[in-house]
Structures are given as C-alpha cells and as structure tokens.
PDB file of C-alpha atoms and ligand atoms in Angstrom:
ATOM      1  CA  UNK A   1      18.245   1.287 -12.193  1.00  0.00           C
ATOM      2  CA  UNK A   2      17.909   0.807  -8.653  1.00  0.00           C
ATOM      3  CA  UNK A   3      19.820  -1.811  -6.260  1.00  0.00           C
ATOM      4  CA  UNK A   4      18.837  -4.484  -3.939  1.00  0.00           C
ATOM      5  CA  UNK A   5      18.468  -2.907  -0.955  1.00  0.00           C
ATOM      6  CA  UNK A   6      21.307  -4.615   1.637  1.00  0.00           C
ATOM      7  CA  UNK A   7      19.864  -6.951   4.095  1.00  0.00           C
ATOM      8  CA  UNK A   8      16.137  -7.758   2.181  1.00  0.00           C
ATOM      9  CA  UNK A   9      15.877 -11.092   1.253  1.00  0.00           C
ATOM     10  CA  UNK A  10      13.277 -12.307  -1.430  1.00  0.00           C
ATOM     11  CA  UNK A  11      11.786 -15.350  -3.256  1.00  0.00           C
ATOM     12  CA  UNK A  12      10.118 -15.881  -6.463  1.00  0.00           C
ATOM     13  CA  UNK A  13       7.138 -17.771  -6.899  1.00  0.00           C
ATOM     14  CA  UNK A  14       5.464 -18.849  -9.824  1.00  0.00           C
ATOM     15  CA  UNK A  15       2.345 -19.782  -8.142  1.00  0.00           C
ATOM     16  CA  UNK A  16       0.957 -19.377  -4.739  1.00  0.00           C
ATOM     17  CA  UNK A  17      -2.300 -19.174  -2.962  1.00  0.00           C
ATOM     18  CA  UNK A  18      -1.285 -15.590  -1.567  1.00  0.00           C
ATOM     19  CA  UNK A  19       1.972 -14.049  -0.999  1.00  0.00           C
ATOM     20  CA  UNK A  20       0.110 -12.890   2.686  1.00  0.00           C
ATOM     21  CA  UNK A  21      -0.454 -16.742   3.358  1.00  0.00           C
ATOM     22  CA  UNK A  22       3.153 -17.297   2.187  1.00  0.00           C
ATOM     23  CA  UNK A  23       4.555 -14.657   4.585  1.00  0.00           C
ATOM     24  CA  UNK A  24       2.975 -16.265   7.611  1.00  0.00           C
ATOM     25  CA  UNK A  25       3.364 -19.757   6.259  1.00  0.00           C
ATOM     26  CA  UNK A  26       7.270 -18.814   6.011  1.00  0.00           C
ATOM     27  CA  UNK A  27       7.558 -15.845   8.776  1.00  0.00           C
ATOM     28  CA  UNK A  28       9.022 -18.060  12.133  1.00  0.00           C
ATOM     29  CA  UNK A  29      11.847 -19.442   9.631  1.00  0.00           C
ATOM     30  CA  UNK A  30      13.110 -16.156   8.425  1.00  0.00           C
ATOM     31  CA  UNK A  31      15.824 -13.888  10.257  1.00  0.00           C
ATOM     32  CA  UNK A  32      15.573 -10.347   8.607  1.00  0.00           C
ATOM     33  CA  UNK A  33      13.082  -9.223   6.469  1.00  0.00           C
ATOM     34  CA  UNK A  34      11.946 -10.645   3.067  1.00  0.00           C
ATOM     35  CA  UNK A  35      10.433  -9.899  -0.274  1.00  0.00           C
ATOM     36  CA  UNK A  36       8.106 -12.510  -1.636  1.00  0.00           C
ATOM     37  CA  UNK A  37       6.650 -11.794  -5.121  1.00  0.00           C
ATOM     38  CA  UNK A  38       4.146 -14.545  -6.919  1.00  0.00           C
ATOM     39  CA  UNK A  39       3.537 -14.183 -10.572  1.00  0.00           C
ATOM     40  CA  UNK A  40       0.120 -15.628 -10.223  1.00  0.00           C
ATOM     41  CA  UNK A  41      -2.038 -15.682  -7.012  1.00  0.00           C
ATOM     42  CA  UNK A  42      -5.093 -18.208  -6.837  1.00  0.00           C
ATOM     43  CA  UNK A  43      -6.413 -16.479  -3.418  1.00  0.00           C
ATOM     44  CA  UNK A  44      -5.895 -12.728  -3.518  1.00  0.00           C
ATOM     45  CA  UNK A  45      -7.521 -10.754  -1.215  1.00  0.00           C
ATOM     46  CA  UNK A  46      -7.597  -6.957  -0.547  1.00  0.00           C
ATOM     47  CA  UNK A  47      -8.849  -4.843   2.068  1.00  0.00           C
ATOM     48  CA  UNK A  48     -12.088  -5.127   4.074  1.00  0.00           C
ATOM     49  CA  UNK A  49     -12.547  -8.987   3.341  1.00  0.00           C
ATOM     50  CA  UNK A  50     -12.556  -8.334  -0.477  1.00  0.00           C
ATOM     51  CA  UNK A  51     -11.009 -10.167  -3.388  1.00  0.00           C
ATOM     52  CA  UNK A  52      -8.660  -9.240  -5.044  1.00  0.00           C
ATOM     53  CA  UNK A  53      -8.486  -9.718  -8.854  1.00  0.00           C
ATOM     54  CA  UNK A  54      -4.935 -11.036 -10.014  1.00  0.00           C
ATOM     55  CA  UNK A  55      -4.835 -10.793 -13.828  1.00  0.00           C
ATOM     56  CA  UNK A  56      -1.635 -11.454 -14.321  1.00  0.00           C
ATOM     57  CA  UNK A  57       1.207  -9.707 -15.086  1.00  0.00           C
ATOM     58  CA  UNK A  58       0.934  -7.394 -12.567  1.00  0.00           C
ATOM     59  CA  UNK A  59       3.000  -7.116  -9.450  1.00  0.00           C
ATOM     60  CA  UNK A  60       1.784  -9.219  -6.450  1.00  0.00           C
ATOM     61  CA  UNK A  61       4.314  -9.170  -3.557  1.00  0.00           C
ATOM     62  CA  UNK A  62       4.325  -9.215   0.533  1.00  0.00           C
ATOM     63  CA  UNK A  63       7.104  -8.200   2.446  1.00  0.00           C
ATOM     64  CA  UNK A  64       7.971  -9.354   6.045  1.00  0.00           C
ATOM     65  CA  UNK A  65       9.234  -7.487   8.694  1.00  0.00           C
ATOM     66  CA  UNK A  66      10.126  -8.238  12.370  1.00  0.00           C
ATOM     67  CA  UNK A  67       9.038  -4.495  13.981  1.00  0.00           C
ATOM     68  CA  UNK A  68      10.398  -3.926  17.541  1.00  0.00           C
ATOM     69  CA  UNK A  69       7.754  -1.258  17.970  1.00  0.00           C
ATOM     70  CA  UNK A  70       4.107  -1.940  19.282  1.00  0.00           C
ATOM     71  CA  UNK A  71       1.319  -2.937  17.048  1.00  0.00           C
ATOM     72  CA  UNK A  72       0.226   0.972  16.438  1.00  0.00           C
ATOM     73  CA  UNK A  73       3.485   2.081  15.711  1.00  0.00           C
ATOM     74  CA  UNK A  74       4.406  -0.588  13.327  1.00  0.00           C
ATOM     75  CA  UNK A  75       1.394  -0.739  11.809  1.00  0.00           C
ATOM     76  CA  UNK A  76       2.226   3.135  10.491  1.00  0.00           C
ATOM     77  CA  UNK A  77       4.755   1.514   8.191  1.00  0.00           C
ATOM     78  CA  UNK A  78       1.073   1.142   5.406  1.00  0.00           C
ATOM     79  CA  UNK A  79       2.296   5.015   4.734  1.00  0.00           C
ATOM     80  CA  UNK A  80       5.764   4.139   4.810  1.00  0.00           C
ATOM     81  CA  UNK A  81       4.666   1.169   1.789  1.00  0.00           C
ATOM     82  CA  UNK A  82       2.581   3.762   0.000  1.00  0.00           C
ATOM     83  CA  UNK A  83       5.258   6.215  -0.281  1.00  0.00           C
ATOM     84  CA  UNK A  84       7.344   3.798  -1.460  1.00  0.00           C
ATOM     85  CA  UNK A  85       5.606   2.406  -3.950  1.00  0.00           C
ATOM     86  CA  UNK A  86       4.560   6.169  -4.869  1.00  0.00           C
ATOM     87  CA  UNK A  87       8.140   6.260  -5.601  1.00  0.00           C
ATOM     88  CA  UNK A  88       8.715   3.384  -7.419  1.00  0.00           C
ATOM     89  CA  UNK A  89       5.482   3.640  -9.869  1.00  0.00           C
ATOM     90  CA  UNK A  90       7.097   7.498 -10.383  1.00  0.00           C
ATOM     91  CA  UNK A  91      10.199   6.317 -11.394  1.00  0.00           C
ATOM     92  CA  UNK A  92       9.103   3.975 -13.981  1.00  0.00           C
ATOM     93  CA  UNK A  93       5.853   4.890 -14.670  1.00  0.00           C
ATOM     94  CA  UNK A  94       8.172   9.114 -16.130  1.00  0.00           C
ATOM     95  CA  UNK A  95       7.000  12.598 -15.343  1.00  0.00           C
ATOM     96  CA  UNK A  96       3.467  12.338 -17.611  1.00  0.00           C
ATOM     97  CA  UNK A  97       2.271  10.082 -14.253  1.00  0.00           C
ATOM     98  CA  UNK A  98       0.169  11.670 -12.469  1.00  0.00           C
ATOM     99  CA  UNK A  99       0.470  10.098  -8.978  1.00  0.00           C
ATOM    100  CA  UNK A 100      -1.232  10.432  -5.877  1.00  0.00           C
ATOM    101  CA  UNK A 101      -1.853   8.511  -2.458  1.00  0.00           C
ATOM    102  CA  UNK A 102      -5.932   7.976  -0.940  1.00  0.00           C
ATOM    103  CA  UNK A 103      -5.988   7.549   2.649  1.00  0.00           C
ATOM    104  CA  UNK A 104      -5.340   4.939   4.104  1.00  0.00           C
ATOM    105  CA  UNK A 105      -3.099   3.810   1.456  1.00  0.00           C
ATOM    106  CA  UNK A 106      -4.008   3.831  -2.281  1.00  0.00           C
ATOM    107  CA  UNK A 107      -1.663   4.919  -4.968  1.00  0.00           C
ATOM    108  CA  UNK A 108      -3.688   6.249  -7.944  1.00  0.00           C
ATOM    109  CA  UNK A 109      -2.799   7.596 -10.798  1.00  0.00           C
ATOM    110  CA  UNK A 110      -4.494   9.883 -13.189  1.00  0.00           C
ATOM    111  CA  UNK A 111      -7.006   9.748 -10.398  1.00  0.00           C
ATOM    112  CA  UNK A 112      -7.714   5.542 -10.984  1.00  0.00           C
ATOM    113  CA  UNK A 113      -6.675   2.985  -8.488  1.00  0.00           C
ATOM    114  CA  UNK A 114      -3.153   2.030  -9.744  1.00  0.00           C
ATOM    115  CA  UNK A 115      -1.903  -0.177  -6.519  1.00  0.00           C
ATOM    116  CA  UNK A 116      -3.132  -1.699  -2.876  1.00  0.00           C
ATOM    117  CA  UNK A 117      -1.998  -2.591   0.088  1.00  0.00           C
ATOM    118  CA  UNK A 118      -3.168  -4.939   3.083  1.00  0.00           C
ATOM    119  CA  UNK A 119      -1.361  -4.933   5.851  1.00  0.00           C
ATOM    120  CA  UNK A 120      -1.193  -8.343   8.313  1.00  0.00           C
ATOM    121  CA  UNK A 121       0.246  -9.300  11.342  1.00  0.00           C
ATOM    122  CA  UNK A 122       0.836 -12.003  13.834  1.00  0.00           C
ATOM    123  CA  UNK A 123       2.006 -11.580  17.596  1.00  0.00           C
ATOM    124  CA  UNK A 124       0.576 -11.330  21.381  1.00  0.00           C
ATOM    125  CA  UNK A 125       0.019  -8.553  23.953  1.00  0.00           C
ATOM    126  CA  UNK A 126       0.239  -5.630  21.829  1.00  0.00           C
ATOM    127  CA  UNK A 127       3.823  -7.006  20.185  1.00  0.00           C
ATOM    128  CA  UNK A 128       4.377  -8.371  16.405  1.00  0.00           C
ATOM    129  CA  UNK A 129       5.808 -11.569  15.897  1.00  0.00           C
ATOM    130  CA  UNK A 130       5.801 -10.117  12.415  1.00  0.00           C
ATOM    131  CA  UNK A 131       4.644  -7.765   9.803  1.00  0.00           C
ATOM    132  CA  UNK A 132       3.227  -8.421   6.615  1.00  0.00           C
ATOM    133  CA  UNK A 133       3.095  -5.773   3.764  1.00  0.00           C
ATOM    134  CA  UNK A 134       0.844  -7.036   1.061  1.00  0.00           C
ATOM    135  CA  UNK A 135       0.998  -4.974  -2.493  1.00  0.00           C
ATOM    136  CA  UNK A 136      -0.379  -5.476  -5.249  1.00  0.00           C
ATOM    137  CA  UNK A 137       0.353  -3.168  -8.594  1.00  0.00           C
ATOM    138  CA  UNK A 138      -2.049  -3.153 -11.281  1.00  0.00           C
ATOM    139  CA  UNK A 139       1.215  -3.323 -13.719  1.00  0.00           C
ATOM    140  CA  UNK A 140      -0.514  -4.781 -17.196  1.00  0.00           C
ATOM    141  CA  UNK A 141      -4.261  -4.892 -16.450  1.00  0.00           C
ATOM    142  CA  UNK A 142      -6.435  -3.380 -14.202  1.00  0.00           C
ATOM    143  CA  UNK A 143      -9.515  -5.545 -13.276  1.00  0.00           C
ATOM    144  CA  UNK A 144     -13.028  -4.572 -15.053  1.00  0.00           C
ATOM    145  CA  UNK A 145     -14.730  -2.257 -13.386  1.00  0.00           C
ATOM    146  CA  UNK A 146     -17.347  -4.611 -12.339  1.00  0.00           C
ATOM    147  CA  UNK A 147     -15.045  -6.828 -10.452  1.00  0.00           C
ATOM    148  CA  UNK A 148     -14.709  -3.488  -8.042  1.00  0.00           C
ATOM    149  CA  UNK A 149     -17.341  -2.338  -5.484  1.00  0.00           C
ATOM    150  CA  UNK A 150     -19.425  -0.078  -7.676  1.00  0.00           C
ATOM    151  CA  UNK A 151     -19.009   3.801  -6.271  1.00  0.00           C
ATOM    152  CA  UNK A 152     -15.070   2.296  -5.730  1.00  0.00           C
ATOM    153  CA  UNK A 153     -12.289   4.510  -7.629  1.00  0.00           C
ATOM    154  CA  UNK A 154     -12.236   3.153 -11.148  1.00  0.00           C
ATOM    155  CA  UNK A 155      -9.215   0.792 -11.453  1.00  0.00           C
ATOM    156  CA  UNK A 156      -6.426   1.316 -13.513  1.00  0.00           C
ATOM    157  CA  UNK A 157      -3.223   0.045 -15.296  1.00  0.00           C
ATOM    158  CA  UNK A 158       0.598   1.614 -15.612  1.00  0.00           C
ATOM    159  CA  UNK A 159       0.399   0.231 -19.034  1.00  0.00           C
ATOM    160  CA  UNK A 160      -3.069   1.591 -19.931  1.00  0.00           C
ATOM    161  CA  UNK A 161      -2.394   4.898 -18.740  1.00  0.00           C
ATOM    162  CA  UNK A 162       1.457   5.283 -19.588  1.00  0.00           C
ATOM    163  CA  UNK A 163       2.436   3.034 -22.337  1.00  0.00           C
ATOM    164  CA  UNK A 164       4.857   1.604 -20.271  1.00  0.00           C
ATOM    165  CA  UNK A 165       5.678  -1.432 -19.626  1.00  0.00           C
ATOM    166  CA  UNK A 166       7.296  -3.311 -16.777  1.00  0.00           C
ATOM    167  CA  UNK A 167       7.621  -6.859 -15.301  1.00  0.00           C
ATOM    168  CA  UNK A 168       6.886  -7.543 -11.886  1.00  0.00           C
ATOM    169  CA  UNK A 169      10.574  -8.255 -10.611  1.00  0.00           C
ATOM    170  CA  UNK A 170      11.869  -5.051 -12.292  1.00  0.00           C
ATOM    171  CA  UNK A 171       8.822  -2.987 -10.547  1.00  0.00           C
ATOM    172  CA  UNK A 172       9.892  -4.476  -7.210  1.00  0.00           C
ATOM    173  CA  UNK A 173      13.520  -3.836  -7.445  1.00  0.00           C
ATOM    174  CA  UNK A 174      12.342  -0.451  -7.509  1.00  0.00           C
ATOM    175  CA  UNK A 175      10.169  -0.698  -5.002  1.00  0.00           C
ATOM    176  CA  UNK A 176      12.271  -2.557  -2.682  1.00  0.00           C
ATOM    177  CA  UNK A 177      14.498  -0.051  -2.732  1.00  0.00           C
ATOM    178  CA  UNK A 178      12.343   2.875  -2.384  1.00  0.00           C
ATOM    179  CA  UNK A 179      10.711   1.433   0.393  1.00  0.00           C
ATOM    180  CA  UNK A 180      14.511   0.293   2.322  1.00  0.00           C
ATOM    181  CA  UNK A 181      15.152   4.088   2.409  1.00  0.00           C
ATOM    182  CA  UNK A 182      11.817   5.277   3.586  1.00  0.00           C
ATOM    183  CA  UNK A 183      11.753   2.053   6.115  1.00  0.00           C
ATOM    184  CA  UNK A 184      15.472   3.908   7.066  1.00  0.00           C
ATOM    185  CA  UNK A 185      13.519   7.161   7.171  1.00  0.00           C
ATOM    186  CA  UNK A 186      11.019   5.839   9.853  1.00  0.00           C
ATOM    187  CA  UNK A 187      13.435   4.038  12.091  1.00  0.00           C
ATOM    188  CA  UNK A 188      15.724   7.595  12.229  1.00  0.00           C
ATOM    189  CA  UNK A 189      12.995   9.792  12.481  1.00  0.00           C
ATOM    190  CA  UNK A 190      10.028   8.082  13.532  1.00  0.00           C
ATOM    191  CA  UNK A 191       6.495   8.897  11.352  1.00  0.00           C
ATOM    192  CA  UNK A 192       6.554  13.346  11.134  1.00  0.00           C
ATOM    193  CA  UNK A 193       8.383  12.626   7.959  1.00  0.00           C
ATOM    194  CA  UNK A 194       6.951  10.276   6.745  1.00  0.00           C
ATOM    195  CA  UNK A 195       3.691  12.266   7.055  1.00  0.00           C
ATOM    196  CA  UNK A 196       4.771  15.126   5.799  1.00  0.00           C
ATOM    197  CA  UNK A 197       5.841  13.370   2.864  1.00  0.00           C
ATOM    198  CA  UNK A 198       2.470  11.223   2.384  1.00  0.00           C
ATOM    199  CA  UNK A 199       0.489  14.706   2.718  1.00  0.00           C
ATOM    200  CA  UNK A 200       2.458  16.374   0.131  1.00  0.00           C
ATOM    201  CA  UNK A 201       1.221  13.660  -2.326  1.00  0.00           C
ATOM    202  CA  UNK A 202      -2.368  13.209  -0.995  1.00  0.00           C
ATOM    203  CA  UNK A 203      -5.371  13.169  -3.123  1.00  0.00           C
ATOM    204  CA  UNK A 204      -8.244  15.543  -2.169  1.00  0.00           C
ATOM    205  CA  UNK A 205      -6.781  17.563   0.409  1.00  0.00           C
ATOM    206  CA  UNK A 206      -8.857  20.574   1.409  1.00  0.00           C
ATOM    207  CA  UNK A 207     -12.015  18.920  -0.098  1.00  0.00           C
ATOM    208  CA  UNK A 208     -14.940  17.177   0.613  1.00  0.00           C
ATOM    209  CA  UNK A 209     -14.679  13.438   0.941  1.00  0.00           C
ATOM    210  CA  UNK A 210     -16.993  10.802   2.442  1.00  0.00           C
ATOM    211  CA  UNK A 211     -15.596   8.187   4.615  1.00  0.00           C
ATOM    212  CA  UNK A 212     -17.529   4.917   5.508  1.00  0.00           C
ATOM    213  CA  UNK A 213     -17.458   2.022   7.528  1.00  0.00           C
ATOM    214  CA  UNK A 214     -19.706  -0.752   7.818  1.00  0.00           C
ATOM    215  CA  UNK A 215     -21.799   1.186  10.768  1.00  0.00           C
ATOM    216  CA  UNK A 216     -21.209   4.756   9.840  1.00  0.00           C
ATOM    217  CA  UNK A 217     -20.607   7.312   7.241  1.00  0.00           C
ATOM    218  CA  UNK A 218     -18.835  10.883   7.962  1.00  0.00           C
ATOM    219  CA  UNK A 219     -18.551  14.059   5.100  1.00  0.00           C
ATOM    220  CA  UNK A 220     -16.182  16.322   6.038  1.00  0.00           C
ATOM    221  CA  UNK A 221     -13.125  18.275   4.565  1.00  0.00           C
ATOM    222  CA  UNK A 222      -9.999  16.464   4.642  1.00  0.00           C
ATOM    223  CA  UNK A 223      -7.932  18.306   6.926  1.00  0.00           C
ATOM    224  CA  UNK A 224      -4.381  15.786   7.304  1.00  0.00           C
ATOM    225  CA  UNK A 225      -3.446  13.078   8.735  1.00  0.00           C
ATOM    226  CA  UNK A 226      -3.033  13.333  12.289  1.00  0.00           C
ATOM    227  CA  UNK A 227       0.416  11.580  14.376  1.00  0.00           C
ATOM    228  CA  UNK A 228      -1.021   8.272  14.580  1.00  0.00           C
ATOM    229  CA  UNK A 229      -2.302   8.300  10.806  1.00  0.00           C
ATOM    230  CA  UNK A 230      -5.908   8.632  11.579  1.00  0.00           C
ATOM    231  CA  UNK A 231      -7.713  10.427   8.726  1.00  0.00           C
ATOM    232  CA  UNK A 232      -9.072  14.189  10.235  1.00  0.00           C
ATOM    233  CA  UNK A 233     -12.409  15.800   8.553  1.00  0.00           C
ATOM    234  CA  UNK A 234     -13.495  18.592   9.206  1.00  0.00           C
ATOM    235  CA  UNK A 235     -17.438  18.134   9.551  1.00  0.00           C
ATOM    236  CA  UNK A 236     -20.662  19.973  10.523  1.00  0.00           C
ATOM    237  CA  UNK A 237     -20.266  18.498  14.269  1.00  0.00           C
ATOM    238  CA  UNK A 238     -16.986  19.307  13.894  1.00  0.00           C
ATOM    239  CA  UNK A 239     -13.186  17.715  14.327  1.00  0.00           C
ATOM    240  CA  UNK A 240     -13.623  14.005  13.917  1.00  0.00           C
ATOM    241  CA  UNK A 241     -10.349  11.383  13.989  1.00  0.00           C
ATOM    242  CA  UNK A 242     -11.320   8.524  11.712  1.00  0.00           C
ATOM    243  CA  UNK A 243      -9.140   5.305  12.437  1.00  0.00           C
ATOM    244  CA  UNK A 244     -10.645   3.009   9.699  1.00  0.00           C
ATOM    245  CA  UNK A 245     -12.936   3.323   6.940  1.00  0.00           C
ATOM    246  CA  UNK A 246     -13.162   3.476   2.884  1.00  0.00           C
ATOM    247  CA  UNK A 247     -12.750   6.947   1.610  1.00  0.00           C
ATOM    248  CA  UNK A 248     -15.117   8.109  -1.535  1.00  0.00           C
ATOM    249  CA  UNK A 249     -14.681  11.239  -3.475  1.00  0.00           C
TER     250      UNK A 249
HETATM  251  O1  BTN B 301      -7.658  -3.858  -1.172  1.00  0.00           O
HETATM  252  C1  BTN B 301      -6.543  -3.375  -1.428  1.00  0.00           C
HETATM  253  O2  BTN B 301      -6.426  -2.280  -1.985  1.00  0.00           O
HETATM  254  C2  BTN B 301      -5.287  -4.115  -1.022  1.00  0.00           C
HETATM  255  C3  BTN B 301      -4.887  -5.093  -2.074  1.00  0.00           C
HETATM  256  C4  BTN B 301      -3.670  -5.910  -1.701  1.00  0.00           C
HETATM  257  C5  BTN B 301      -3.373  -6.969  -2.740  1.00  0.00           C
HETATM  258  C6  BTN B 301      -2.059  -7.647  -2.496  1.00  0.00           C
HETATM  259  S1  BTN B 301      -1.500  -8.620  -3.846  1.00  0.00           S
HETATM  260  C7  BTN B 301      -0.203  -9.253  -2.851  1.00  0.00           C
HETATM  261  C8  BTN B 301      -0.801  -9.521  -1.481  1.00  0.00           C
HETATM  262  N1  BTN B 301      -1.423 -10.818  -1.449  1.00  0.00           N
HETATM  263  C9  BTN B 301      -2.740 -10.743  -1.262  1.00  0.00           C
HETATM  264  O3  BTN B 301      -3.512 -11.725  -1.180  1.00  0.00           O
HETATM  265  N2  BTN B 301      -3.114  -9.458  -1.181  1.00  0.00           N
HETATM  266  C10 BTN B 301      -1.990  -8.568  -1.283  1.00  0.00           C
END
C-alpha cells in the first residue's frame, strides 16, 4: 500500500459544489500543496465548459500547487497528473488493465474513458498564484453514454471493467503518491521524462486521429508530443503543432 507522500496536505469533504471551486475558495490560506477529495460534487465540470457527471462513489479530487515556473511550464504538470494517475489506476486496477493515456490527458482503459482532468489556475503577468489539478476517476460507475458528447470515447468504470473495487480515499493515497514522485520527477528533470514516459503509454500512436476545436478540425497521424506538450500530426499539408483541441479516434 502506498504512503502519504511527505509535505501534501489534504481534506475530506462530504459535500461540495466542486473540489476546483474549493481549491480557489481555500488556495491564499494554504502554505504547501493540498489534496482535496469530495465524496459528492453538486457542480462538476470537465473540460471545454462541460459537465461533469458525479455518480458517486467515484473519486473526485483537486490538488493545489504553488508552481514557481511560468504559466506554460506549470501548466505541463496535466501530463505529470495523467501519468500519475496512470499509475495509480495500474496499481489497483492488476495487470488484466489495460491502460492508456489520450492527449491531452485522458486515462482510458480497455480503450473507454476511465478518468479526467481539468486543469485551473489563478495569478497575473504570466505567473500562478496557484495551480489547480482537478481529477475525477470513474471508480464505481461510469456515466451513461448519453450524458457524454455523442462521437466522445465511451465512458467507463474500474469496477465494470475489472471487478475491482476501491473507495475514493484508498484510490487517492495511491495517487497522491504516484503523482509526489512524478511531481519530484519534473522539478529534477524538467518535462523530457515526463514525455517520454506519457508517449510510452499513449493511445493511437502512429495512427490516424482527428483533432477538433470549436473553429477547426485537423486528420493527421499522431506523430508525439512535442517539448511544450502540443499534440504533432502528421497531415496532408503537412507538420501541424496542435495546442488545444478534443482528439477522436
Ligand atoms: O472533462 C474532463 O475529462 C475533466 C474532468 C475533471 C473532473 C474533475 S472531478 C474533480 C474536479 N472538480 C470538478 O468540478 N472537475 C474536476
């Protein structure tokens, strides 16, 4: 079983509006970083402006961070959560999981969405005040498909596709852990490992994925991840960087 990492703080809530609201609610009273997990969230949201369904059951957590870096930098630490959490579903999820990561930051498994996260932040001038991690871990239920956008990855549960199961705080002490020594990683060594790591366990590498934003939509072969964690394809017009967007298979 893993430890408590040294130095992470963390509270329990039973019931909150969202952990993200709680970090920033909480953030200027805080002087290291700190776990908050909610066993029920009434305001969940997810990436792009979307809700996000809380069941619950599952984990629903934010951690916050005081980066020293600038925004871009920090900001890289969305691979540094997906590894972790990578990790942690891994470890508890046994070896029959098969895990995987979807640009920007998806953790699937058995090629459903298993886990999220929504990065926040607060701060002036290119500097963070803080640095919220938001995650949430589709632990006992995964939301009906309907409840997700409709050409979305179908979403999935640790419990409906392992057997196992696992409460919330138990999940995060793994996590927690996993991500203090890949946070320790990234302060040493700055984001090549990290990469290299995060490629190792990407979905869909070499293949033909469709990336879209709001204005746009780009097929191309996904080629890596480049330095500053912008998604590369490989397209008719060729090279093209992609800083933001929702990736379909
Ligand atoms: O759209 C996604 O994939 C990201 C989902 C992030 C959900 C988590 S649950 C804990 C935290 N609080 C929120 O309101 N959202 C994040």
């Amino acid at each position: 079983m893993s430890e408590w990492p040294e130095g992470y703080g963390l509270r329990i809530l039973d019931e909150v509006d969202s952990t993200l609201n709680e970090a920033a609610r909480i953030a200027h009273g805080l002087s290291g970083p700190e776990w908050i997990l909610a066993h029920r969230q009434t305001a969940a949201r997810g990436r792009r402006g979307r809700a996000w369904v809380d069941t619950g059951g599952n984990l629903a957590a934010t951690l916050v961070l005081f980066p020293k870096e600038p925004a871009g930098t920090a900001a890289l630490r969305s691979f540094v959560a997906s590894l972790a959490l990578h990790d942690a579903c891994k470890a508890v999820g046994g070896a029959g999981c098969d895990l995987t990561l979807k640009w920007p930051n998806d953790v699937l498994v058995n090629g459903g969405k298993l886990a999220g996260i929504l990065l926040e932040s607060a701060g002036q001038g290119g500097s963070l005040a803080h640095l919220a991690i938001g995650v949430g871990v589709n632990l006992a239920a995964a939301p009906e498909p309907e409840d997700v956008e409709a050409a979305a990855v179908r979403p999935v549960s640790l419990f409906g596709e392992t057997g196992v199961k696992v409460a919330p705080e138990r999940f995060l002490m793994h996590l927690a852990a996993a991500y203090a020594g890949h946070e320790n990683r990234f302060l040493a060594h700055g984001f090549e490992p990290i990469r290299t790591l995060w490629l190792a366990r990407a979905a869909r590498l070499g293949e033909v994925v469709t990336a879209r934003t709001v204005a746009s939509e780009t097929v191309g072969t996904f080629e890596t991840v480049d330095p500053s964690g912008n998604l590369i394809l490989n397209t008719a017009k060729g090279r093209v960087a992609i800083a933001a967007a929702d990736v379909f298979f």
